[in-house]
XYZ file of C-alpha atoms in Angstrom:
640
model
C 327.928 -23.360 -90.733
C 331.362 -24.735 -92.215
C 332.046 -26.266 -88.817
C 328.714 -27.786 -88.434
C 328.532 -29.689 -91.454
C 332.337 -31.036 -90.932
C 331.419 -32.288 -87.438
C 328.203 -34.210 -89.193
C 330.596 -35.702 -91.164
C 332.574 -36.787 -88.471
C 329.638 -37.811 -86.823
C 328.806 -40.298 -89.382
C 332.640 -41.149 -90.184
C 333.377 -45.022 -89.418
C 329.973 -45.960 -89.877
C 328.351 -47.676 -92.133
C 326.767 -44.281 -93.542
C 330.355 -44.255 -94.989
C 330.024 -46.899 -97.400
C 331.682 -46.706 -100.496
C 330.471 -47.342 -103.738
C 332.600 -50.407 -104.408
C 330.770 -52.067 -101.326
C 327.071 -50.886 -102.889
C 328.204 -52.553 -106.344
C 329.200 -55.873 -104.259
C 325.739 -55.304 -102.404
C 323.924 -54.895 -105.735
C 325.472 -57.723 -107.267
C 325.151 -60.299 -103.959
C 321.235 -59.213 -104.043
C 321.093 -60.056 -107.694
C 322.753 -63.307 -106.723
C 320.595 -63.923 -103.367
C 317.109 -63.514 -105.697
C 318.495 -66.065 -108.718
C 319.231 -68.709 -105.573
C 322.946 -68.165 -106.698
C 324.338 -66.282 -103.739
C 326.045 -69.978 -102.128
C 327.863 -70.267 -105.422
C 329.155 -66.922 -104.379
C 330.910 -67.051 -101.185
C 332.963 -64.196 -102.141
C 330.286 -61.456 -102.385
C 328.379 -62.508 -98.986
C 331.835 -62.116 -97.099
C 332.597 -58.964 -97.869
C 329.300 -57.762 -96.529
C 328.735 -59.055 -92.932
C 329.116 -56.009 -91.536
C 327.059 -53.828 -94.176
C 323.310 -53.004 -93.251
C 321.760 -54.348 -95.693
C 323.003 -57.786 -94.767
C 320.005 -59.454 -93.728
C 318.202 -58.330 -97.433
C 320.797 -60.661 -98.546
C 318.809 -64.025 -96.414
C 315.627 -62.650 -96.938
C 315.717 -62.458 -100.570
C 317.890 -66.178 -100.435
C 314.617 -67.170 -98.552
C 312.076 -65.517 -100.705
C 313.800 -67.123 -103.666
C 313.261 -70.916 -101.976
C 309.929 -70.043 -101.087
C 309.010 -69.285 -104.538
C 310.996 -72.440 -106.159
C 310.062 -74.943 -102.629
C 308.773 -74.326 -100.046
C 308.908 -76.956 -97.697
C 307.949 -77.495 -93.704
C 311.820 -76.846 -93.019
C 312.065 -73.797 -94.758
C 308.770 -72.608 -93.136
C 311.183 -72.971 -90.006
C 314.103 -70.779 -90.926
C 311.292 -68.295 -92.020
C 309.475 -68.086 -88.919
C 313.372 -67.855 -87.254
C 314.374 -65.053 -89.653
C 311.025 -63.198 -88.852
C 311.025 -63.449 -85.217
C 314.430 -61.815 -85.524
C 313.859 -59.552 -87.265
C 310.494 -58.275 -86.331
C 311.364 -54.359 -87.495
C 312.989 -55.038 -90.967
C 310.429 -54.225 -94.072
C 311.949 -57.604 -96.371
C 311.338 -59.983 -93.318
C 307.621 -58.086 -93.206
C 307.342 -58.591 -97.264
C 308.501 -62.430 -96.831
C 305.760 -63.324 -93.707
C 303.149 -61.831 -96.395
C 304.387 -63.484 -99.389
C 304.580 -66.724 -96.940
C 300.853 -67.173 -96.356
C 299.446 -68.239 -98.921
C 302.124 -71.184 -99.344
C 300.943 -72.073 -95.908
C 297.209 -72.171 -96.641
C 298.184 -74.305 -100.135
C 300.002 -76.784 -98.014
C 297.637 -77.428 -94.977
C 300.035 -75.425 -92.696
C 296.919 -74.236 -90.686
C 298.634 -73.755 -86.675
C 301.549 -71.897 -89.073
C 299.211 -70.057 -90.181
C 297.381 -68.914 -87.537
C 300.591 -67.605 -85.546
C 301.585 -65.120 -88.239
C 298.392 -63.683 -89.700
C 297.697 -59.959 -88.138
C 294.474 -58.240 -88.134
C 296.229 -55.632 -90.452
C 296.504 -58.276 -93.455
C 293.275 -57.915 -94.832
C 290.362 -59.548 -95.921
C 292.018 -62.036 -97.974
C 294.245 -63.376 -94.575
C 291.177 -62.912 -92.436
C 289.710 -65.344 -94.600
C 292.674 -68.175 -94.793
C 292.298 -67.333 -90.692
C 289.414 -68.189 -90.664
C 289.449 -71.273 -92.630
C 292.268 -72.357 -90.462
C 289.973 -72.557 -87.477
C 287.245 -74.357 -89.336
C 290.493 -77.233 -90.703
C 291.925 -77.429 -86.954
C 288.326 -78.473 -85.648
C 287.003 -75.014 -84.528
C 283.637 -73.759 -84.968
C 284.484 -69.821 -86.178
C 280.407 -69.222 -86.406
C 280.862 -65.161 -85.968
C 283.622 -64.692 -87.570
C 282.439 -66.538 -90.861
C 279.500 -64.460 -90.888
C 280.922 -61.439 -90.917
C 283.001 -62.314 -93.291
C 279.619 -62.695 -95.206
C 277.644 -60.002 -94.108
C 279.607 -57.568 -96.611
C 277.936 -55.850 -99.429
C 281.422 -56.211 -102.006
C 282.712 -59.342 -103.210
C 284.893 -61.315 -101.200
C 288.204 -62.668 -102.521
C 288.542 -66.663 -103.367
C 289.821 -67.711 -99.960
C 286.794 -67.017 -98.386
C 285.026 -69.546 -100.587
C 286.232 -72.364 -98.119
C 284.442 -70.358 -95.250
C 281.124 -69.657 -97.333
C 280.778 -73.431 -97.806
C 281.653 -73.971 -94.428
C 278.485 -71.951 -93.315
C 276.396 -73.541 -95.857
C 277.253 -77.087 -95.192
C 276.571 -75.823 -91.373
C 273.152 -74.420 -92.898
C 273.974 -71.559 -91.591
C 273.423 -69.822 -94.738
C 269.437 -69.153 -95.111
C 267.373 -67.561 -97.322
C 267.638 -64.436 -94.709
C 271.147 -64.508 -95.079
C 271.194 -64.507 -98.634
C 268.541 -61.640 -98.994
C 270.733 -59.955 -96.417
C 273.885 -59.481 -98.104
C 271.804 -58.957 -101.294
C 270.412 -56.276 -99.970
C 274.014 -54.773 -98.471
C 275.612 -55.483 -101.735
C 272.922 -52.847 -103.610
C 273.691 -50.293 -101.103
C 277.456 -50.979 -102.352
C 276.458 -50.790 -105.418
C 277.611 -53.603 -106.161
C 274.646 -54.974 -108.349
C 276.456 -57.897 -110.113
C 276.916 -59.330 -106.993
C 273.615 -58.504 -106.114
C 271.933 -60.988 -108.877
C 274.272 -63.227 -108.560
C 272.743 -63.775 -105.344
C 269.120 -63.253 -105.903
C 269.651 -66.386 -107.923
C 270.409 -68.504 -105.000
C 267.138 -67.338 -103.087
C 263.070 -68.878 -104.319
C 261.284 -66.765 -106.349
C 258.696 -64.728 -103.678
C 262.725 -63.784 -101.960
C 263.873 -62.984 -105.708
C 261.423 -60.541 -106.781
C 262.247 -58.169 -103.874
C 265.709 -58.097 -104.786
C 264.376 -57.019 -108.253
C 262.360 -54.748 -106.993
C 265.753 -53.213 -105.272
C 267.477 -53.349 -108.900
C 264.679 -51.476 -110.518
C 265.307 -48.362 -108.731
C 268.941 -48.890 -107.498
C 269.923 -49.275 -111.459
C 267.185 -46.736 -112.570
C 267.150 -43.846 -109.900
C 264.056 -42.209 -112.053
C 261.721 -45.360 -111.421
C 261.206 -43.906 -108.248
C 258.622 -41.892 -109.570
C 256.657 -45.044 -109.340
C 257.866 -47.201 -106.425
C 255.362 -49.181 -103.935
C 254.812 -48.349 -100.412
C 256.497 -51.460 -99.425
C 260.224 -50.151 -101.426
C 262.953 -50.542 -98.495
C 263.305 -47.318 -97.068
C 267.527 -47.532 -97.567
C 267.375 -48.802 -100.608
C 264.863 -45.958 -101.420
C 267.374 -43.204 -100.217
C 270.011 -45.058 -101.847
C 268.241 -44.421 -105.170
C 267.157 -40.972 -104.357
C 270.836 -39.962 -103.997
C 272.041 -41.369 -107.204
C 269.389 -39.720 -108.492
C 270.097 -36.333 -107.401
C 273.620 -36.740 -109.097
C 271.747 -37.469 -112.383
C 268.651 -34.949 -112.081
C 269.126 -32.486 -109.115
C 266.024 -30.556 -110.081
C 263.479 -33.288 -110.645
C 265.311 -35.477 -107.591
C 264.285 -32.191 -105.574
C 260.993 -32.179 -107.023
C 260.307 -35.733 -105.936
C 261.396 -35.334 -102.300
C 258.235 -34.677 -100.211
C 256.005 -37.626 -102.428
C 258.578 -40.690 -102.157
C 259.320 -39.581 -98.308
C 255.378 -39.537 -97.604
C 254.452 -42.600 -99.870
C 257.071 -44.965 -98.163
C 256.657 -43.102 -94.904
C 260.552 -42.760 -94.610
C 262.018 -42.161 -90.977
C 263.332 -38.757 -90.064
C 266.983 -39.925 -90.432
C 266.323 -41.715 -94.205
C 264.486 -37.987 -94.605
C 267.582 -35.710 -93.189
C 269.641 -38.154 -95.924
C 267.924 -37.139 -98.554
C 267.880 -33.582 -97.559
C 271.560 -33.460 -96.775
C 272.293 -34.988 -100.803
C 270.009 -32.498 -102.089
C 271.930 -29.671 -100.173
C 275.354 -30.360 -101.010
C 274.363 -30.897 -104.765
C 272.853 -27.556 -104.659
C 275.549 -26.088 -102.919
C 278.738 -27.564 -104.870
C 276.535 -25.902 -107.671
C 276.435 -22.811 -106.623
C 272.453 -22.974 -106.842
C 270.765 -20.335 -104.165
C 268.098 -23.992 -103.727
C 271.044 -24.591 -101.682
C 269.986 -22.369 -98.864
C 266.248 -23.537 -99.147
C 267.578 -27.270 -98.489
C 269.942 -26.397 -95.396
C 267.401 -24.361 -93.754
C 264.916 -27.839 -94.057
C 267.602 -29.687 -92.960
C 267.548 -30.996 -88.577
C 270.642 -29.163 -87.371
C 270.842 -31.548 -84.334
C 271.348 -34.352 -86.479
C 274.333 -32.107 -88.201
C 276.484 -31.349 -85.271
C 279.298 -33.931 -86.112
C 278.643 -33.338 -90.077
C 281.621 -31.337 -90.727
C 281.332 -31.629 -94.688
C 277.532 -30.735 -94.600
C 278.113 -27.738 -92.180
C 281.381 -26.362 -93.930
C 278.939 -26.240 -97.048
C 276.243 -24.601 -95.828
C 278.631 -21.827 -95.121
C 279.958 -21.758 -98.329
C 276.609 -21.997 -99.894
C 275.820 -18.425 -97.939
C 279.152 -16.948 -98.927
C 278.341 -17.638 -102.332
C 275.230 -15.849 -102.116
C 276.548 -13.064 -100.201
C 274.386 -14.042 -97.226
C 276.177 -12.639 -94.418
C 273.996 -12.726 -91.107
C 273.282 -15.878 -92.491
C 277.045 -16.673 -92.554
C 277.581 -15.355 -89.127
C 274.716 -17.286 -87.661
C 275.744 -20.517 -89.072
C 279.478 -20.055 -87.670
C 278.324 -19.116 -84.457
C 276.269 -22.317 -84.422
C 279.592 -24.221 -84.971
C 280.848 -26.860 -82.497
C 283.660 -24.886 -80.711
C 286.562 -27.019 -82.179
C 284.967 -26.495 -85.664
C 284.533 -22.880 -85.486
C 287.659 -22.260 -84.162
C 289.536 -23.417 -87.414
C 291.292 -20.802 -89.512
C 288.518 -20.990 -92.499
C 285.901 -20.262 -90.244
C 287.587 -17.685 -88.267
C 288.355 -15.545 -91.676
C 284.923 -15.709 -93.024
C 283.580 -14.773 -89.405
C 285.815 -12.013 -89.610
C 284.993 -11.259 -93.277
C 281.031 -11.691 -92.900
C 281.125 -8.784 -89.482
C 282.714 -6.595 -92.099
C 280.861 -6.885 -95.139
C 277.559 -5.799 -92.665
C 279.759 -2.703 -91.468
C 280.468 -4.549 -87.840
C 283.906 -3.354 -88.755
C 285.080 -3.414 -85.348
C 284.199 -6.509 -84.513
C 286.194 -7.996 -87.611
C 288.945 -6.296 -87.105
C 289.100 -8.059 -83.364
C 288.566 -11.597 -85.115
C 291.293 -10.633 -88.202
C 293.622 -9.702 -85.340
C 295.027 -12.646 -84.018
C 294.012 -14.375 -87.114
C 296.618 -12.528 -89.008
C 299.540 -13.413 -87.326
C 299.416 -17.304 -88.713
C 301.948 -18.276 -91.378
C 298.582 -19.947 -93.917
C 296.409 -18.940 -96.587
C 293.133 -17.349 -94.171
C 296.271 -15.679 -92.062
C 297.357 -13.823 -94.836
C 293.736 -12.906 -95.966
C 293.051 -11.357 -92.551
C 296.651 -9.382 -92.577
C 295.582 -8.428 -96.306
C 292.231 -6.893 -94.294
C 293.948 -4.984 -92.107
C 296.754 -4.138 -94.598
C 299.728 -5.502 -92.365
C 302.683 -7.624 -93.443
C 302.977 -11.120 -93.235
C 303.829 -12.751 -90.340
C 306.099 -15.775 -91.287
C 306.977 -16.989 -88.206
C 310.190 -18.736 -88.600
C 312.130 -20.644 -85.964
C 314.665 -22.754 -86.801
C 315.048 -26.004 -85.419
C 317.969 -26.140 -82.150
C 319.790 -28.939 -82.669
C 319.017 -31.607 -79.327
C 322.042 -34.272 -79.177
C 320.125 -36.428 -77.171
C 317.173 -36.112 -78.653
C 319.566 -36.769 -82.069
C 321.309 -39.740 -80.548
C 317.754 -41.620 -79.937
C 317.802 -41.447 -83.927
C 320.700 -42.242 -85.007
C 320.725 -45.255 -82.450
C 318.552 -46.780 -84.504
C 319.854 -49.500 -87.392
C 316.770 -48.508 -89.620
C 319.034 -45.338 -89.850
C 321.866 -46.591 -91.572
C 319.402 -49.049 -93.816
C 317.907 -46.015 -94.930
C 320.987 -44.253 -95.862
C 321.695 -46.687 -97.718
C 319.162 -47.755 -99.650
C 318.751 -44.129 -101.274
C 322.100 -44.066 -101.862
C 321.459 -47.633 -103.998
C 318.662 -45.548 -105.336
C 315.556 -47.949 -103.856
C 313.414 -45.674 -103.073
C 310.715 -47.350 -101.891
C 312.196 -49.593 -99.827
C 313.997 -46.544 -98.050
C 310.927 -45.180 -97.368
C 309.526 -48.128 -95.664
C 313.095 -48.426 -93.568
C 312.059 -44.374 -92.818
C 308.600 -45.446 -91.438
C 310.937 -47.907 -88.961
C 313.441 -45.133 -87.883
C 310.593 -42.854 -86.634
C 307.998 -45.395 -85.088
C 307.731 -44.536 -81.572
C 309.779 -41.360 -81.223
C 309.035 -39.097 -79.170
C 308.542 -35.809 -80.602
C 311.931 -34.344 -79.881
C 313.247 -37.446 -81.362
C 310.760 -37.084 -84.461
C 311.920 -33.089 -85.183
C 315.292 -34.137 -85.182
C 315.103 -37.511 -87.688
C 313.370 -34.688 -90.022
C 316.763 -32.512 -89.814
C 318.734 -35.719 -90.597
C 316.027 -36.052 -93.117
C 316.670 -32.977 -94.267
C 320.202 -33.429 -94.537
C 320.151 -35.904 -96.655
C 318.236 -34.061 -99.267
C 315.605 -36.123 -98.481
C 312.669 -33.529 -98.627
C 309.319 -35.127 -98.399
C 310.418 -37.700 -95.253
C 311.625 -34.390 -93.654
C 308.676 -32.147 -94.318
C 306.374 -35.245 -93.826
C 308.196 -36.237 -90.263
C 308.187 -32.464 -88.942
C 304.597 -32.466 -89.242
C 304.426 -35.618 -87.017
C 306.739 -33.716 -84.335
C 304.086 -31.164 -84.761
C 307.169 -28.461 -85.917
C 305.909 -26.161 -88.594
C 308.007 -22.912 -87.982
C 311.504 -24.086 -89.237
C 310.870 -22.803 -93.138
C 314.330 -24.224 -94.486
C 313.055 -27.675 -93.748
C 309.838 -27.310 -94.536
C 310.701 -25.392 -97.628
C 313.708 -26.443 -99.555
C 314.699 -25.266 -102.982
C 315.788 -27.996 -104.719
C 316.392 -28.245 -108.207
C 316.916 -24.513 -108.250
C 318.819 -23.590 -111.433
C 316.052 -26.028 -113.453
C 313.646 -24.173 -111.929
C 314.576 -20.323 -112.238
C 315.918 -21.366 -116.084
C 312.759 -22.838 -117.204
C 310.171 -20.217 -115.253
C 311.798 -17.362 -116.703
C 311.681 -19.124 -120.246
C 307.965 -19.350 -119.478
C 307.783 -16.163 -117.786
C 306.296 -17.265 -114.513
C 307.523 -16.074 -110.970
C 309.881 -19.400 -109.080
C 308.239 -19.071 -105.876
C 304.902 -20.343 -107.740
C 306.527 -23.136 -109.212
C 308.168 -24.302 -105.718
C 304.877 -24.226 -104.542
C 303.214 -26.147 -107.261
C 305.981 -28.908 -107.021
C 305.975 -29.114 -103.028
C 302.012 -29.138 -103.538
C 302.415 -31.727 -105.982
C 305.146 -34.059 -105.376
C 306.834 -32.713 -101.897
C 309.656 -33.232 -104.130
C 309.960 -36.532 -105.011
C 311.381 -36.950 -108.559
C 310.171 -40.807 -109.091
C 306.934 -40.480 -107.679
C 303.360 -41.858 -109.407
C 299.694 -40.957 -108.527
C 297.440 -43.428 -108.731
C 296.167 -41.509 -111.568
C 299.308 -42.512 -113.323
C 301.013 -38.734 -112.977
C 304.769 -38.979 -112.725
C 307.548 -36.330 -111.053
C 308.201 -33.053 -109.425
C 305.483 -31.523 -111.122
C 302.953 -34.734 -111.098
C 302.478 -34.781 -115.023
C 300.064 -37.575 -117.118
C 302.174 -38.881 -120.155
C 299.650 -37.571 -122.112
C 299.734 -34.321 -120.960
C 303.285 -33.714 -120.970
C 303.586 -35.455 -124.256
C 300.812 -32.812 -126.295
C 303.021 -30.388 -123.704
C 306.384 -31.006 -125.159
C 304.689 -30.704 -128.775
C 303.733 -27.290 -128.372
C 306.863 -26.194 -126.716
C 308.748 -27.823 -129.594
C 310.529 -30.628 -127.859
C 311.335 -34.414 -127.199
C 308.497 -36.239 -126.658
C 308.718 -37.890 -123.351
C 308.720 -41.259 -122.151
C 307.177 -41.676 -118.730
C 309.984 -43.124 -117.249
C 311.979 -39.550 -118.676
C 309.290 -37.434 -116.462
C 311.403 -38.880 -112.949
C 314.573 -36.987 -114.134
C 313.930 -33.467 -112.692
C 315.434 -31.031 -115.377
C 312.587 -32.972 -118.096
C 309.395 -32.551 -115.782
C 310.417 -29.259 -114.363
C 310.622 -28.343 -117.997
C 307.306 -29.654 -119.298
C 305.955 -28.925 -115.973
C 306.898 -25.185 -116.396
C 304.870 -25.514 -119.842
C 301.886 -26.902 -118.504
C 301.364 -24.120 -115.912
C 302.499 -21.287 -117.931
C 299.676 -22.925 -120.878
C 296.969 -22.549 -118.079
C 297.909 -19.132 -117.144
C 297.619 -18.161 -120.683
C 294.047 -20.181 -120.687
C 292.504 -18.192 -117.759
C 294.026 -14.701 -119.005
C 297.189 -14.962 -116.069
C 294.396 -15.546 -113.249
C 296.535 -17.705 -110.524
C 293.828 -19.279 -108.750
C 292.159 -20.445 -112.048
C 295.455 -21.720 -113.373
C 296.363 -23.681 -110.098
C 292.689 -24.814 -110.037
C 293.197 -26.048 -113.824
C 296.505 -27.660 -112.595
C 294.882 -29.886 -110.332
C 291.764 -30.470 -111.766
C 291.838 -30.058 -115.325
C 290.913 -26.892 -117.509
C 287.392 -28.274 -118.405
C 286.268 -28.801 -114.945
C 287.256 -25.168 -114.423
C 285.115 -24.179 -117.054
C 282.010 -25.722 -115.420
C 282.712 -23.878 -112.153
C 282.660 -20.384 -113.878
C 280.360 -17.812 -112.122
C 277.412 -16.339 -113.840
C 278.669 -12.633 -113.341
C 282.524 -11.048 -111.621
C 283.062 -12.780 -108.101
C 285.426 -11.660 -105.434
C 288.290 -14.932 -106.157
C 288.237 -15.714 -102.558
C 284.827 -16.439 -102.519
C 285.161 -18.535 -105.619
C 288.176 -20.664 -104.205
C 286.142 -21.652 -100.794
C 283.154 -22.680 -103.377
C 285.385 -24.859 -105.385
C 283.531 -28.140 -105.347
C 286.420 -30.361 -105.092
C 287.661 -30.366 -101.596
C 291.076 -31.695 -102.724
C 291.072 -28.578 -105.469
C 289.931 -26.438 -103.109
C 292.799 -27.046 -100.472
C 295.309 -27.511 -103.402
C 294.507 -23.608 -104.544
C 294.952 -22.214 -100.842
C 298.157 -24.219 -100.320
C 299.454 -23.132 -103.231
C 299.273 -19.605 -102.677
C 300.342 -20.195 -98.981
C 303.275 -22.051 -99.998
C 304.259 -19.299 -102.834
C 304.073 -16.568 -100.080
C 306.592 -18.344 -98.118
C 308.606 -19.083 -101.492
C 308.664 -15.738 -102.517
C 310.496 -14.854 -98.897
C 312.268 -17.433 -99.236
C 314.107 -16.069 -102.882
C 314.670 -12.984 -101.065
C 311.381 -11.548 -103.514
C 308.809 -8.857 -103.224
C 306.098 -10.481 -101.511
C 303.408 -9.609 -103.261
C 299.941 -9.479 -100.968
C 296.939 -12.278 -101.758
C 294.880 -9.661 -102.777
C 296.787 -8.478 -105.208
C 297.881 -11.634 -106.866
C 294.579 -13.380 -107.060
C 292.825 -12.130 -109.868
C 289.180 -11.498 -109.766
C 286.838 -14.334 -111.291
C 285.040 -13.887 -114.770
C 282.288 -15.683 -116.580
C 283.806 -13.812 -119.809
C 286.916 -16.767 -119.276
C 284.632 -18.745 -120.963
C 284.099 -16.888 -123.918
C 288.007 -16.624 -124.034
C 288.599 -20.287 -123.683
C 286.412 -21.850 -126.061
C 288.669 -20.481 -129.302
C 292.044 -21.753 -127.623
């Protein structure tokens, strides 16, 4: 292993993955320089660097600087140059962006044209468009689809919309068109906004659309001439408000406004799922009404009416529905189990045990429910990665390579990552497994776990499973008293472990915690309040992290699945999903309404399975960790 690493080192020796540190602080200060529009007063710095890969950030931010401060038809020049050659490097794709809209202010239309993809979005399409119309072209289709949407568009189209009308191309029937697309969005400012543009007989149908769209219940009382979409629309939203009475209401509104069988399957299909994400046995009733030949590429619908019949206990029904699967759907692990699990429960032992079979030698949550069935070990699978040169030397052939390396060593993230997506476009899978041991390497978890996956690799477990952060992490579980292996899998679940990372949702770190949370977090626990900026540095979130999970364990009386559920999706969701009396915990986790929950609870306890291997631990079976469900958790919570 000694030997292996030194000839990596080697490998990379003369390169520029060698760079020092002094030539990062010259690069740091020359970009600092390049974005001020100082870097000709410093001759020095750019010198020094002509042979460092990150060169050419140097002229693009120079350029991004002058197209901020004047932009002129010469400059637009050297940009197009520095793009054309440069087509693979993420700054010169952030300058052509940033570039656009300079050229639409300053009537740069053929410009334009020649660098806006069909991957900019709708606010380029639009300047594209408007481009035609300024060069003398007559962009008829393209202008109306740009109309024909049912969301507000952004500003730039406004040129285009007043192209059409000028071209009166923009009706009353076009109007009361989009009107009527922008309810079905939702979108009901935009709706009356315009309904004012059409006469009054046009108007009041797009009030009659409001009435119901913004007040599902007035259903109860809409005319046989009510838009059949806008109708199921309605109905849908609502079901979400009033399941029961929505339910109720079904057969009336579908005979008084003679709705089509598909608008009817639509409204049957809502009702289901509702029922079912409930746990409500109506679920059953509304499947069974439902036109399974309309279902047979309805994944969601038909995953639910399986769960609806596991809840229930339903098993012929269970194993009817499976065997009425599309092959590629019913051959999925999920489906396989509960197959497996269904035969059993009605004493067609045999036959289960011949589905749990093969089913049991997969490394993933339903694989070790099926070994738990036939009480066999786990079959992990592992296969380490053989190193390829060849396949190796495609990689590291590439300059994105060396960008990369260095841009996490200059700590920029995100623009590493983007320089990532450049080394592995196009490999070919050889290629792609061994970028993710370079990857890997590099400490770089999450780009190798993420690029093994796309090599379609999943049985080398020290890639796929690092331990970083591993002294943080056994110091603050035991504090907490919870096993390692669970929070490895919680933080790969969670973050793939990236240390700087935000959700959209504004959770930051290894451990994907809200400010808030970790804040009320660190006041029980007795420490520092944190700044979100202090949840990137590892030791901090692991530590909070640690808190958070051991504080839902306590909540849900040391029940895993609740806990990891409660991790995810908050305690007081939990609560709502309680059963009404004890329920087997694997039947609870594939009823978990929340598909992302749902997955997040069986990847967990996959992951912790391979974790606790991984620490050399006991591993203990999935039926023995997973606790079973209780409506009494309730009762327990409320006082905490």
């Amino acid at each position: 292993m000694r030997l292996f690493f030194m000839a990596i080192l080697l490998l990379y020796a003369g390169t520029s993955l060698a760079a020092d540190a002094a030539q990062r602080a010259v690069f740091r200060d020359a970009l600092a320089a390049a974005q001020q529009g100082r870097l000709d007063d410093r001759s020095d710095l750019r010198a020094q660097l002509q042979t460092y890969p990150l060169y050419n950030y140097l002229s693009a931010a120079e350029l991004r600087y002058r197209l901020d401060t004047d932009a002129n038809a010469a400059l637009d020049t050297q940009i197009q140059s520095f793009i054309s050659a440069h087509p693979d490097l993420p700054p010169a794709e952030s300058l052509r962006r940033n570039w656009l809209p300079t050229l639409a202010r300053r009537d740069r239309w053929s410009m334009l044209l020649a660098n806006t993809k069909d991957s900019d979005g709708s606010t380029a399409t639009c300047r594209a468009v408007n481009a035609r119309i300024q060069m003398g072209g007559n962009p008829r289709a393209a202008a109306l689809d740009l109309w024909r949407v049912g969301r507000s568009q952004p500003d730039a189209c406004d040129p285009v919309f007043g192209w059409l009308e000028a071209q009166g191309l923009l009706g009353a029937d076009e109007v009361l068109e989009r009107a009527r697309l922008a309810v079905l969005a939702g979108q009901f400012g935009l709706t009356r906004y315009l309904a004012r543009q059409l006469p009054a007989n046009r108007r009041a149908r797009v009030d009659q659309w409001l009435d119901v769209a913004e007040t599902p219940a007035n259903l109860h009382y809409a005319s046989a001439g009510l838009d059949g979409d806008i109708a199921v629309y309605a109905f849908k939203r609502y079901a979400l408000r009033d399941l029961d009475r929505a339910a109720d209401l079904f057969t009336p509104l579908a005979e008084r406004l003679q709705l089509d069988e598909a608008q009817r399957h639509d409204m049957k299909r809502q009702l289901a799922l509702l029922y079912a994400q409930s746990q409500k046995s109506q679920a059953l009733v509304w499947f069974a009404r439902m036109d399974h030949a309309r279902m047979n590429d309805d994944e969601h619908a038909l995953g639910w009416e399986i769960r609806a019949a596991i809840y229930h206990e339903r098993w012929p029904l269970v194993v009817d529905a499976i065997n009425d699967l599309p092959p590629a759907i019913a051959d999925e692990e999920e489906w396989r189990y509960w197959h497996a699990r269904a035969l059993e429960a009605m004493g067609r032992t045999q036959q289960a045990r011949t589905l749990y079979t093969p089913l049991a030698q997969e490394r993933s949550y339903h694989g070790y429910l099926a070994a738990d069935a036939l009480d066999q070990d786990y079959s992990l699978n592992e296969q380490p990665l053989v190193v390829d040169r060849p396949a190796r030397a495609r990689v590291e052939s590439r300059a994105a390579l060396d960008r990369a390396y260095e841009l996490r060593a200059l700590g920029m993230e995100h623009a590493a990552g983007l320089e990532w997506n450049a080394v592995i476009d196009g490999l070919d899978q050889a290629a792609l497994a061994q970028a993710a041991r370079i990857a890997h390497e590099w400490n770089w978890h999450s780009r190798a776990i993420i690029t093994l996956v796309k090599a379609d690799y999943w049985d080398d477990l020290d890639i796929r499973y690092p331990t970083p952060y591993s002294d943080a992490v056994r110091q603050f579980a035991d504090d907490n008293d919870l096993d390692p292996a669970y929070v490895f899998a919680i933080m790969r679940t969670e973050s793939l472990f990236q240390p700087a990372i935000r959700s959209s949702a504004g959770a930051v770190g290894l451990m994907q915690l809200l400010p808030g949370t970790a804040r009320l977090v660190a006041r029980r626990m007795d420490a520092t309040s944190p700044s979100s900026s202090a949840l990137t540095i590892p030791e901090i979130n692991i530590q909070l992290g640690t808190g958070y999970l051991a504080q839902m364990l306590d909540r849900w009386d040391g029940n895993i699945a609740m806990a990891s559920a409660s991790y995810n999706a908050g305690p007081q969701r939990i609560q709502r999903w309680l059963p009404d009396d004890d329920m087997d915990p694997t039947i609870w986790i594939a009823n978990i309404p929340y598909t992302e929950t749902r997955n997040y609870v069986q990847r967990a306890m996959s992951h912790m399975t391979v974790f606790q291997a991984r620490l050399n631990e006991n591993i203990v079976p999935l039926d023995k960790r997973i606790d079973e469900i209780k409506p009494s958790y309730g009762d327990q919570t409320a006082s905490r």
